[in-house]
Amino acid sequence: GTWCPLNMSQQAVNGVSHRGKVLTLDSMNPNVKRVEYAVRGPIVQRAVQIEKELKEGVKKPFTEVIKANIGDAHAMGQKPITFLRQVLALCSYPELLEDNMFPEDAKKRARRILESCGGHSIGAYSASQGIECIRQDVARYIERRDGGIPSSPDNIYLSTGASDAIVTMLKLLVCGEGRSRTGVMISIPQYPLYSAALADLGAVQISYYLDEDKCWSLDVAELRRALNAARQHCNPRVLCIINPGNPTGQVQSRQCIEDVIRFAKEEHLFLMADEVYQDNVYAEGCKFHSFKKVLFEMGPEYSSTVEMASFHSTSKCYMGECGFRGGYMEVINMDPEVKAQLTKLVSVRLCPPVPGQALLDLVVNPPQPDEPSYTTFMKERTAVLAALAEKARLTEETFNTVPGITCNPVQGAMYTFPRITLPQKAIDKAKEEGQVPDMYYCMRLLEEEGICLVPGSGFGQREGTFHFRMTILPPTEKLKVVLQKIREFHLRFTQEFS
Amino acid sequence: LGSTYTTLISVVSSKVTGVVRSLTSPPLSSSSPGRALSSLSATRRGLPQEKMSENGMVSRAKVLTIDTMNPTVKKVEYAVRGPIVQRAVELERELSEGMKKPFAEVIKANIGDAHAMGQQPITFFRQVLALCSYPELLNDSTFPEDAKSRAHRILQSCGGNSMGSYSASQGIDSVRQDVARYIERRDGGVPCDPDDIYLTTGASDGIVTMLKLLVCGEGAARTGVMISIPQYPLYSAALAELGAVQINYYLNEETCWSLDIGELQRALDEARQYCNPRALCIINPGNPTGQVQSRECIEDVIRFAAKERLFLMADEVYQDNVYAEGCQFHSFKKVLFEMGPEYSNTVELASFHSTSKCYMGECGFRGGYMEIINMDDEVKAQLTKLVSVRLCPPVPGQALMDLVVNPPQPGEPSYDNFIKERTATLSALAQKAKLTEQVLNTVQGISCNPVQGAMYSFPRITIPEKAIKEATDKGQQPDMFYCMKMLEETGICLVPGSGFGQKDGTYHFRMTILPPNDKLQILLNKVKEFHQRFTQQYS
């Protein structure tokens, strides 16, 4: 693998077969090698392979692969919201503005978006921070959501999905070497974007554990334990929270959010609040509280000091428009010099995709009660959210009837993360095959039932416990089948190894 | 009012930062920052919350300050959207607020943003995108059948038949197949495997991803990447952020910005003293310099890369933008394969393309792809894993990419109109390329190479000694000083050559040739008058 410069030229004379590649596993970026992203990991690759095999006529014990590994609503049959797509069609092909098949409010939105695009085309680059009038609409949306707490469009950065903004913020925060290297606190279980980004950036991951016995709630004592332990080997500077939780589906109480904010202030941590599931709250008694609102209600002692970034996206909630890669972040109390650096950094990538920006505008500025599209919009929106609530309940209920599976209520978001009991013999068998036990379990489920889940080990879990993540997105009838199949598989699996 | 307020805040906060910096910098730089911080918070923990608020915000440093942020991000510079563009945006706001200026509008010739300059989208593309966005339109008889069949095909390859679902991280299968067939046609039948195609979020995304894969080592073993000077500043920005070593090789302005192997060798040999050069980046047609590489030159570059064991990165986003007579676009891949298996089996290459340039100019959709050739299988698996973290490139951009590589065919209803629009755009660009070169070369103190391709002119300007001195006194680069003055006096926004790199003691600016013909004419005249005035003022 290693060549000295002299050898290189000489080696070239010998030609083809003697040459190693310039770029090999040994000579590539070591941080990239450490990146792991289970949601699209080996199990999904196998699922894609099986789909191909099915198409080629290979016989399987099932006729289709159901990909319940990812929160991809439209792929699961959820229909797009009519109004959103009408406006996007109008923006794509403005000749349609002359067509009277489109409602006036859709045309009005499209005109407004086009007017704020260079040359009135969504094909022009936008400002790197995002189209100004959309940032204004986002700010007004946040103000309405948070009961009037002011939001400045200057603090809004549109992004390529929430992932983009999360990685950008983490990138800003990482510095130092050795023991002064930036540490970032993330929940376990976590959404693996976080661990992947931290590996890529060479930052230190600090794991704090959610309490499965209390419906995956967050406990400040656990935060403190994790922080104190981490201070021995790195410089903890950031605390990431996902609320509603992914993969765990809990919705944080107002009290808990206050505690987290107090903790962040006390311990001098930058807060990152991943709130992409803010409209996905199903459980009775649960309500979404934005970190920003709680922060400001705690008074100026907090609201003028605690640094925070909050993230949102077009991919979840009732929209499920993942493919458009729309999103935004709001930064609060960010140092103006750092903000200038952030603006510069995002400018290198020119701008987030403009169709995604347009879509985000519609999400934050939907049809109003006096507009022609309002009734249909509300009907569609309510239907999606009600179906999700029903599926959240169904999933929890069904799993909890299976011996060896225990499942917390899916209070919000789009996933269930049930705990599974694996027989010792199965654990041994997995080890023999060099696999993590829950990966072995999920692979078997995929091969036998065609259901693609993500093993809990991809998200992190307390040692000795095993889980999987499953989306609740399949249509109700299909979901029932999926749940039934998992039930049967689990019983069979348990019997086989007992 | 708004801007005064902001200034005030930033003054206050920088004072605050200053004070606190002096308090906290010893623990931050000491060997045990953890202990220092935790003992601080331990004392705080003992205090009632109310006590802390007495001192309030002033006593606390921010968690994230300019001193404690990622140092590699600070080193990033991107002139194309730098201070001059920020000032241009300010001027636009001032104009809209009714402020008097010596001009009525700001003309942003800083960036290759075709639609913003009035270029109309290609009808066929937008019809298909509208159909994909709102499939109910498939029942509308006003859309041509070929647009409908393309939309149908794209939707069928989307999960749930919706552009709103995530695609495979590498990109939609059928789109990658179409890209591969397009490359095969372009390269006279040289085979292309869809597995080697990665769809991206604009070409920038593909370029940064490839560079990220390549960077490793520390100190003298740190990866070095060769880039042309002048360069497109995405490269220097990405290298700064990745902490890689930038190796400059200079294009030869006297021979129409051509690339010389002797210069590559010089740059490489010098760089081997302090880093490990592993990649060579080429932009063809050139940005900002507009040259189109000859076949011979590309062969030389490939031989050089093979001999010196360099990974080749070919930025070919302007592949349809070739105007000068006698010039032709040759893809690195085609040349590589025509050089025989000794090269085509060994030289590692990534080639980049985009929907943002050429005749499409669809920058806002962030569509693009890269093709990788001879990449190690294990590395490829790592690449696939890496791109999966960001889930997928925007699907509307992927759909658009599909149309670019699979446009209307003869016999299809949209063909004639498509060709008409495409030809009109490209021939207007060719004409503007010529016009720009001609007019600028009539100005004493400006000399301009032919714009053989791409979308920019990068003329050399003579700046009088006195102006250089005044700029230096102000702490500005002389060409930044020149461009700022031009912006304030004429409303024309260009990018100073220093943002791209240039030989010491020479000065340039980059200007797009994209404004509509009549506007470009006015713009060129204004540049001419400004230059004369400027030269006179400082002589």
Coordinates of N, CA and C in Angstrom, one line a residue, chain B residues 211-374:
Chain B
L211 N -13.7 14.7 -3.0 CA -12.6 15.2 -2.3 C -12.5 14.7 -0.9
K212 N -13.7 14.6 -0.3 CA -13.7 14.1 1.1 C -13.2 12.7 1.2
L213 N -13.6 11.8 0.2 CA -13.1 10.5 0.2 C -11.5 10.4 0.1
L214 N -11.0 11.4 -0.6 CA -9.5 11.3 -0.9 C -8.6 11.8 0.2
V215 N -9.2 12.6 1.1 CA -8.3 13.3 2.1 C -7.9 12.3 3.2
C216 N -6.6 12.2 3.5 CA -6.1 11.5 4.6 C -4.7 11.9 5.0
G217 N -4.2 11.3 6.0 CA -2.8 11.6 6.4 C -2.6 12.9 7.1
E218 N -1.4 13.0 7.8 CA -1.1 14.2 8.6 C 0.2 14.7 8.2
G219 N 0.5 16.0 8.4 CA 1.8 16.6 8.2 C 2.2 16.4 6.7
A220 N 3.4 15.9 6.5 CA 3.9 15.8 5.1 C 3.2 14.6 4.4
A221 N 2.4 13.8 5.1 CA 1.6 12.8 4.4 C 0.2 13.2 4.1
R222 N -0.1 14.5 4.4 CA -1.5 14.9 4.2 C -1.7 15.0 2.7
T223 N -3.0 14.6 2.3 CA -3.3 14.6 0.9 C -3.2 16.0 0.3
G224 N -2.6 16.1 -0.9 CA -2.5 17.3 -1.6 C -3.4 17.2 -2.9
V225 N -4.0 18.3 -3.3 CA -4.9 18.2 -4.4 C -4.5 19.4 -5.4
M226 N -4.2 19.0 -6.6 CA -3.8 20.0 -7.6 C -5.0 20.7 -8.2
I227 N -5.0 22.0 -8.2 CA -6.1 22.7 -8.8 C -5.5 23.8 -9.7
S228 N -6.1 24.1 -10.8 CA -5.7 25.2 -11.6 C -5.8 26.5 -11.0
I229 N -4.9 27.4 -11.3 CA -5.1 28.9 -11.0 C -5.1 29.6 -12.3
P230 N -6.1 30.4 -12.6 CA -7.3 30.6 -11.8 C -8.2 29.4 -11.7
Q231 N -8.9 29.3 -10.6 CA -9.8 28.1 -10.3 C -11.2 28.6 -10.0
Y232 N -12.1 27.6 -10.0 CA -13.4 27.9 -9.5 C -13.4 27.7 -8.0
P233 N -13.7 28.7 -7.2 CA -13.4 28.7 -5.7 C -14.1 27.6 -4.9
L234 N -15.0 26.9 -5.5 CA -15.5 25.7 -4.8 C -14.4 24.8 -4.3
Y235 N -13.4 24.7 -5.2 CA -12.3 23.8 -4.9 C -11.5 24.2 -3.7
S236 N -11.0 25.5 -3.8 CA -10.2 26.0 -2.6 C -11.0 25.9 -1.3
A237 N -12.3 26.3 -1.5 CA -13.2 26.3 -0.3 C -13.3 24.9 0.3
A238 N -13.5 23.9 -0.6 CA -13.7 22.5 -0.1 C -12.4 22.0 0.5
L239 N -11.3 22.3 -0.1 CA -10.0 21.9 0.4 C -9.7 22.5 1.8
A240 N -10.0 23.8 1.9 CA -9.8 24.5 3.2 C -10.6 23.7 4.3
E241 N -11.9 23.5 3.9 CA -12.8 22.9 4.9 C -12.3 21.5 5.3
L242 N -11.8 20.7 4.3 CA -11.4 19.4 4.6 C -10.0 19.3 5.2
G243 N -9.3 20.5 5.2 CA -8.0 20.5 5.7 C -7.0 19.8 4.8
A244 N -7.3 19.8 3.5 CA -6.3 19.2 2.5 C -5.4 20.3 2.1
V245 N -4.3 19.9 1.4 CA -3.3 20.8 0.9 C -3.6 21.2 -0.5
Q246 N -3.8 22.5 -0.7 CA -4.0 23.0 -2.1 C -2.7 23.1 -2.9
I247 N -2.6 22.5 -4.0 CA -1.4 22.6 -4.9 C -1.8 23.4 -6.1
N248 N -1.3 24.5 -6.3 CA -1.6 25.4 -7.4 C -0.8 25.1 -8.6
Y249 N -1.4 24.9 -9.8 CA -0.7 24.9 -11.0 C -1.3 26.0 -11.9
Y250 N -0.5 26.8 -12.5 CA -1.0 28.0 -13.2 C -1.3 27.7 -14.7
L251 N -2.4 28.2 -15.1 CA -2.8 28.2 -16.5 C -2.0 29.3 -17.2
N252 N -1.7 29.1 -18.5 CA -0.9 30.0 -19.2 C -1.8 31.1 -20.0
E253 N -1.9 32.3 -19.4 CA -2.8 33.3 -20.0 C -2.4 33.7 -21.4
E254 N -1.0 33.6 -21.7 CA -0.5 34.0 -23.0 C -1.0 33.1 -24.1
T255 N -1.2 31.8 -23.7 CA -1.6 30.9 -24.7 C -3.1 30.4 -24.4
C256 N -3.9 31.5 -24.3 CA -5.3 31.3 -24.1 C -5.6 30.3 -22.9
W257 N -5.0 30.6 -21.8 CA -5.2 29.8 -20.5 C -5.1 28.3 -20.7
S258 N -4.1 28.0 -21.6 CA -3.9 26.5 -21.8 C -3.1 25.9 -20.6
L259 N -3.2 24.6 -20.6 CA -2.6 23.9 -19.5 C -1.3 23.3 -20.0
D260 N -0.2 23.4 -19.2 CA 1.1 22.9 -19.7 C 1.6 21.9 -18.7
I261 N 2.0 20.8 -19.3 CA 2.5 19.7 -18.4 C 3.7 20.0 -17.6
G262 N 4.6 20.8 -18.2 CA 5.8 21.3 -17.5 C 5.4 22.0 -16.2
E263 N 4.3 22.8 -16.3 CA 3.8 23.5 -15.1 C 3.2 22.5 -14.1
L264 N 2.5 21.5 -14.6 CA 2.0 20.5 -13.7 C 3.1 19.8 -12.9
Q265 N 4.1 19.5 -13.7 CA 5.3 18.8 -13.1 C 6.0 19.7 -12.0
R266 N 6.2 20.9 -12.4 CA 6.8 21.9 -11.4 C 6.0 21.9 -10.1
A267 N 4.7 22.1 -10.3 CA 3.8 22.2 -9.1 C 3.9 21.0 -8.2
L268 N 3.8 19.8 -8.9 CA 3.8 18.6 -8.2 C 5.1 18.3 -7.5
D269 N 6.2 18.5 -8.2 CA 7.5 18.3 -7.5 C 7.7 19.1 -6.3
E270 N 7.3 20.4 -6.4 CA 7.4 21.3 -5.2 C 6.6 20.8 -4.1
A271 N 5.3 20.4 -4.4 CA 4.4 20.0 -3.4 C 4.8 18.7 -2.7
R272 N 5.6 17.9 -3.4 CA 6.0 16.6 -2.7 C 6.9 16.8 -1.6
Q273 N 7.4 18.0 -1.5 CA 8.3 18.4 -0.3 C 7.5 18.4 1.0
Y274 N 6.2 18.8 0.9 CA 5.4 19.0 2.1 C 4.1 18.4 2.2
C275 N 3.7 17.6 1.1 CA 2.4 16.9 1.3 C 2.4 15.7 0.3
N276 N 1.3 15.0 0.3 CA 1.2 13.8 -0.5 C 0.2 14.0 -1.6
P277 N 0.7 14.5 -2.8 CA -0.2 14.8 -3.9 C -0.9 13.6 -4.4
R278 N -2.3 13.6 -4.4 CA -3.0 12.4 -4.8 C -4.1 12.6 -5.8
A279 N -4.4 13.9 -6.0 CA -5.5 14.2 -6.9 C -5.2 15.4 -7.8
L280 N -5.7 15.3 -9.0 CA -5.5 16.4 -10.0 C -6.9 16.8 -10.5
C281 N -7.3 18.1 -10.3 CA -8.6 18.6 -10.7 C -8.4 19.4 -12.0
I282 N -9.3 19.1 -12.9 CA -9.3 19.9 -14.2 C -10.7 20.4 -14.4
I283 N -10.8 21.6 -14.9 CA -12.1 22.1 -15.3 C -12.1 22.4 -16.8
N284 N -12.9 21.7 -17.5 CA -12.9 21.8 -19.0 C -14.3 21.6 -19.5
P285 N -14.8 22.6 -20.3 CA -14.3 24.0 -20.5 C -14.1 24.7 -19.2
G286 N -13.1 25.7 -19.2 CA -12.6 26.3 -18.0 C -13.5 27.3 -17.4
N287 N -13.5 27.3 -16.0 CA -14.2 28.3 -15.2 C -13.1 28.8 -14.3
P288 N -12.8 30.1 -14.2 CA -13.5 31.2 -14.9 C -12.9 31.6 -16.3
T289 N -12.0 30.7 -16.8 CA -11.1 31.2 -17.9 C -11.6 30.9 -19.3
G290 N -12.6 30.1 -19.4 CA -13.3 29.9 -20.7 C -12.5 29.1 -21.8
Q291 N -11.4 28.5 -21.4 CA -10.6 27.8 -22.5 C -11.2 26.4 -22.7
V292 N -11.1 25.9 -23.9 CA -11.5 24.5 -24.1 C -10.2 23.7 -24.4
Q293 N -10.0 22.6 -23.7 CA -8.8 21.8 -23.8 C -8.8 21.0 -25.1
S294 N -7.6 21.0 -25.7 CA -7.5 20.2 -26.9 C -7.4 18.7 -26.5
R295 N -7.6 17.8 -27.5 CA -7.6 16.4 -27.3 C -6.1 16.0 -26.8
E296 N -5.2 16.6 -27.5 CA -3.8 16.3 -27.2 C -3.5 16.7 -25.7
C297 N -3.9 17.8 -25.3 CA -3.7 18.3 -23.9 C -4.3 17.3 -22.9
I298 N -5.5 16.8 -23.2 CA -6.1 15.9 -22.3 C -5.3 14.6 -22.2
E299 N -4.8 14.1 -23.4 CA -4.0 12.9 -23.4 C -2.8 13.1 -22.5
D300 N -2.1 14.3 -22.6 CA -1.0 14.6 -21.8 C -1.3 14.6 -20.3
V301 N -2.4 15.1 -20.0 CA -2.9 15.2 -18.6 C -3.1 13.7 -18.1
I302 N -3.7 12.9 -18.9 CA -4.0 11.6 -18.5 C -2.7 10.8 -18.3
R303 N -1.7 11.0 -19.2 CA -0.4 10.3 -19.1 C 0.3 10.8 -17.8
F304 N 0.2 12.1 -17.6 CA 0.8 12.6 -16.3 C 0.2 12.0 -15.1
A305 N -1.2 11.9 -15.1 CA -1.9 11.4 -13.9 C -1.5 9.9 -13.7
A306 N -1.3 9.2 -14.9 CA -0.9 7.8 -14.8 C 0.5 7.7 -14.2
K307 N 1.4 8.5 -14.7 CA 2.8 8.4 -14.3 C 2.9 8.8 -12.9
E308 N 2.2 9.8 -12.5 CA 2.4 10.3 -11.1 C 1.4 9.8 -10.1
R309 N 0.6 8.8 -10.5 CA -0.3 8.2 -9.7 C -1.3 9.2 -9.0
L310 N -2.0 9.9 -9.8 CA -3.0 10.9 -9.3 C -4.4 10.5 -9.7
F311 N -5.3 10.7 -8.8 CA -6.7 10.5 -9.1 C -7.2 11.7 -9.9
L312 N -7.8 11.5 -11.0 CA -8.3 12.6 -11.8 C -9.7 13.0 -11.5
M313 N -9.9 14.3 -11.4 CA -11.3 14.8 -11.2 C -11.5 15.8 -12.4
A314 N -12.5 15.4 -13.2 CA -12.7 16.2 -14.4 C -14.1 16.9 -14.3
D315 N -14.0 18.2 -14.1 CA -15.2 19.0 -13.9 C -15.7 19.4 -15.3
E316 N -16.7 18.7 -15.8 CA -17.1 18.9 -17.2 C -18.5 19.5 -17.3
V317 N -18.9 20.4 -16.4 CA -20.3 20.9 -16.3 C -20.6 21.8 -17.5
Y318 N -19.5 22.3 -18.2 CA -19.8 23.2 -19.3 C -19.6 22.4 -20.7
Q319 N -19.9 21.1 -20.7 CA -19.5 20.3 -21.8 C -20.3 20.7 -23.1
D320 N -21.5 21.3 -22.9 CA -22.2 21.8 -24.1 C -22.0 23.2 -24.5
N321 N -21.1 23.9 -23.7 CA -20.9 25.3 -23.9 C -19.5 25.5 -24.6
V322 N -19.5 25.2 -25.8 CA -18.3 25.4 -26.6 C -18.6 26.3 -27.8
Y323 N -18.0 27.4 -28.0 CA -18.4 28.4 -29.0 C -17.3 28.6 -30.1
A324 N -16.1 28.6 -29.7 CA -15.0 29.0 -30.7 C -14.9 28.0 -31.8
E325 N -14.6 28.5 -33.0 CA -14.4 27.7 -34.1 C -13.1 26.8 -33.9
G326 N -13.2 25.6 -34.3 CA -12.0 24.7 -34.1 C -11.9 24.1 -32.8
C327 N -12.8 24.5 -31.9 CA -12.8 23.9 -30.5 C -13.9 22.9 -30.5
Q328 N -13.6 21.8 -29.7 CA -14.6 20.8 -29.5 C -14.4 20.2 -28.1
F329 N -15.5 19.8 -27.5 CA -15.4 19.2 -26.2 C -15.0 17.8 -26.3
H330 N -14.0 17.4 -25.6 CA -13.5 16.0 -25.5 C -13.7 15.6 -24.1
S331 N -14.5 14.5 -23.8 CA -14.6 14.1 -22.4 C -13.3 13.4 -22.0
F332 N -12.9 13.6 -20.8 CA -11.8 12.8 -20.3 C -12.0 11.3 -20.4
K333 N -13.2 10.9 -20.2 CA -13.4 9.5 -20.3 C -13.2 8.9 -21.7
K334 N -13.7 9.6 -22.7 CA -13.5 9.2 -24.0 C -12.0 9.1 -24.4
V335 N -11.3 10.2 -24.1 CA -9.9 10.2 -24.4 C -9.2 9.1 -23.7
L336 N -9.5 8.9 -22.4 CA -8.9 7.8 -21.6 C -9.1 6.5 -22.3
F337 N -10.3 6.2 -22.7 CA -10.5 4.9 -23.3 C -9.9 4.7 -24.7
E338 N -9.8 5.8 -25.4 CA -9.1 5.8 -26.7 C -7.6 5.6 -26.6
M339 N -7.1 5.8 -25.4 CA -5.6 5.7 -25.2 C -5.3 4.2 -24.9
G340 N -6.3 3.4 -24.9 CA -6.0 1.9 -24.7 C -6.0 1.5 -23.3
P341 N -6.0 0.1 -23.1 CA -6.2 -0.5 -21.8 C -5.2 -0.1 -20.8
E342 N -4.0 0.2 -21.2 CA -2.9 0.5 -20.3 C -3.4 1.7 -19.4
Y343 N -4.1 2.6 -20.0 CA -4.7 3.7 -19.3 C -6.1 3.5 -18.8
S344 N -6.9 3.0 -19.7 CA -8.3 2.9 -19.4 C -8.6 1.8 -18.3
N345 N -7.7 0.9 -18.0 CA -7.9 0.0 -17.0 C -7.3 0.4 -15.7
T346 N -6.5 1.5 -15.7 CA -5.8 1.9 -14.5 C -6.2 3.3 -13.9
V347 N -6.2 4.3 -14.8 CA -6.4 5.6 -14.3 C -7.7 5.8 -13.6
E348 N -7.7 6.2 -12.4 CA -8.9 6.5 -11.6 C -9.4 7.9 -11.9
L349 N -10.7 7.9 -12.3 CA -11.3 9.2 -12.8 C -12.7 9.4 -12.2
A350 N -13.0 10.6 -11.9 CA -14.4 11.0 -11.6 C -14.7 12.2 -12.5
S351 N -15.8 12.1 -13.2 CA -16.2 13.2 -14.1 C -17.6 13.7 -13.6
F352 N -17.7 15.0 -13.6 CA -18.9 15.7 -13.0 C -19.7 16.4 -14.1
H353 N -21.0 16.3 -13.9 CA -21.9 17.1 -14.8 C -23.1 17.6 -14.0
S354 N -23.9 18.5 -14.6 CA -24.9 19.3 -13.8 C -26.0 19.7 -14.7
T355 N -27.2 20.0 -14.1 CA -28.2 20.6 -14.9 C -28.2 22.1 -14.9
S356 N -27.2 22.7 -14.3 CA -27.2 24.2 -14.0 C -26.6 25.0 -15.2
K357 N -25.8 24.3 -16.1 CA -25.2 25.1 -17.1 C -25.7 24.7 -18.5
C358 N -24.8 24.7 -19.5 CA -25.1 24.3 -20.9 C -26.3 25.2 -21.3
Y359 N -27.2 24.6 -22.1 CA -28.4 25.3 -22.6 C -29.5 25.3 -21.5
M360 N -29.4 24.5 -20.5 CA -30.5 24.4 -19.5 C -30.5 25.5 -18.5
G361 N -29.4 25.7 -17.9 CA -29.3 26.8 -16.9 C -30.2 26.6 -15.7
E362 N -30.6 25.4 -15.4 CA -31.5 25.1 -14.3 C -30.7 25.0 -13.0
C363 N -30.2 26.1 -12.5 CA -29.4 26.0 -11.3 C -30.2 25.7 -10.1
G364 N -31.4 26.2 -10.0 CA -32.2 26.1 -8.8 C -32.6 24.7 -8.4
F365 N -32.6 23.8 -9.4 CA -33.0 22.4 -9.1 C -31.9 21.5 -8.5
R366 N -30.7 22.0 -8.5 CA -29.6 21.3 -8.0 C -29.5 19.9 -8.5
G367 N -29.5 19.7 -9.8 CA -29.4 18.4 -10.4 C -27.9 18.2 -10.8
G368 N -27.5 16.9 -10.8 CA -26.1 16.7 -11.3 C -25.8 15.2 -11.2
Y369 N -24.7 14.8 -11.7 CA -24.2 13.4 -11.5 C -22.7 13.4 -11.6
M370 N -22.2 12.3 -11.1 CA -20.7 12.0 -11.3 C -20.6 10.6 -11.8
E371 N -19.7 10.4 -12.7 CA -19.3 9.0 -13.1 C -17.9 8.7 -12.6
I372 N -17.8 7.5 -12.0 CA -16.5 7.1 -11.4 C -16.0 6.0 -12.3
I373 N -14.7 6.0 -12.5 CA -14.1 5.0 -13.4 C -12.9 4.4 -12.7
N374 N -12.7 3.1 -12.7 CA -11.6 2.4 -12.1 C -11.5 2.6 -10.6

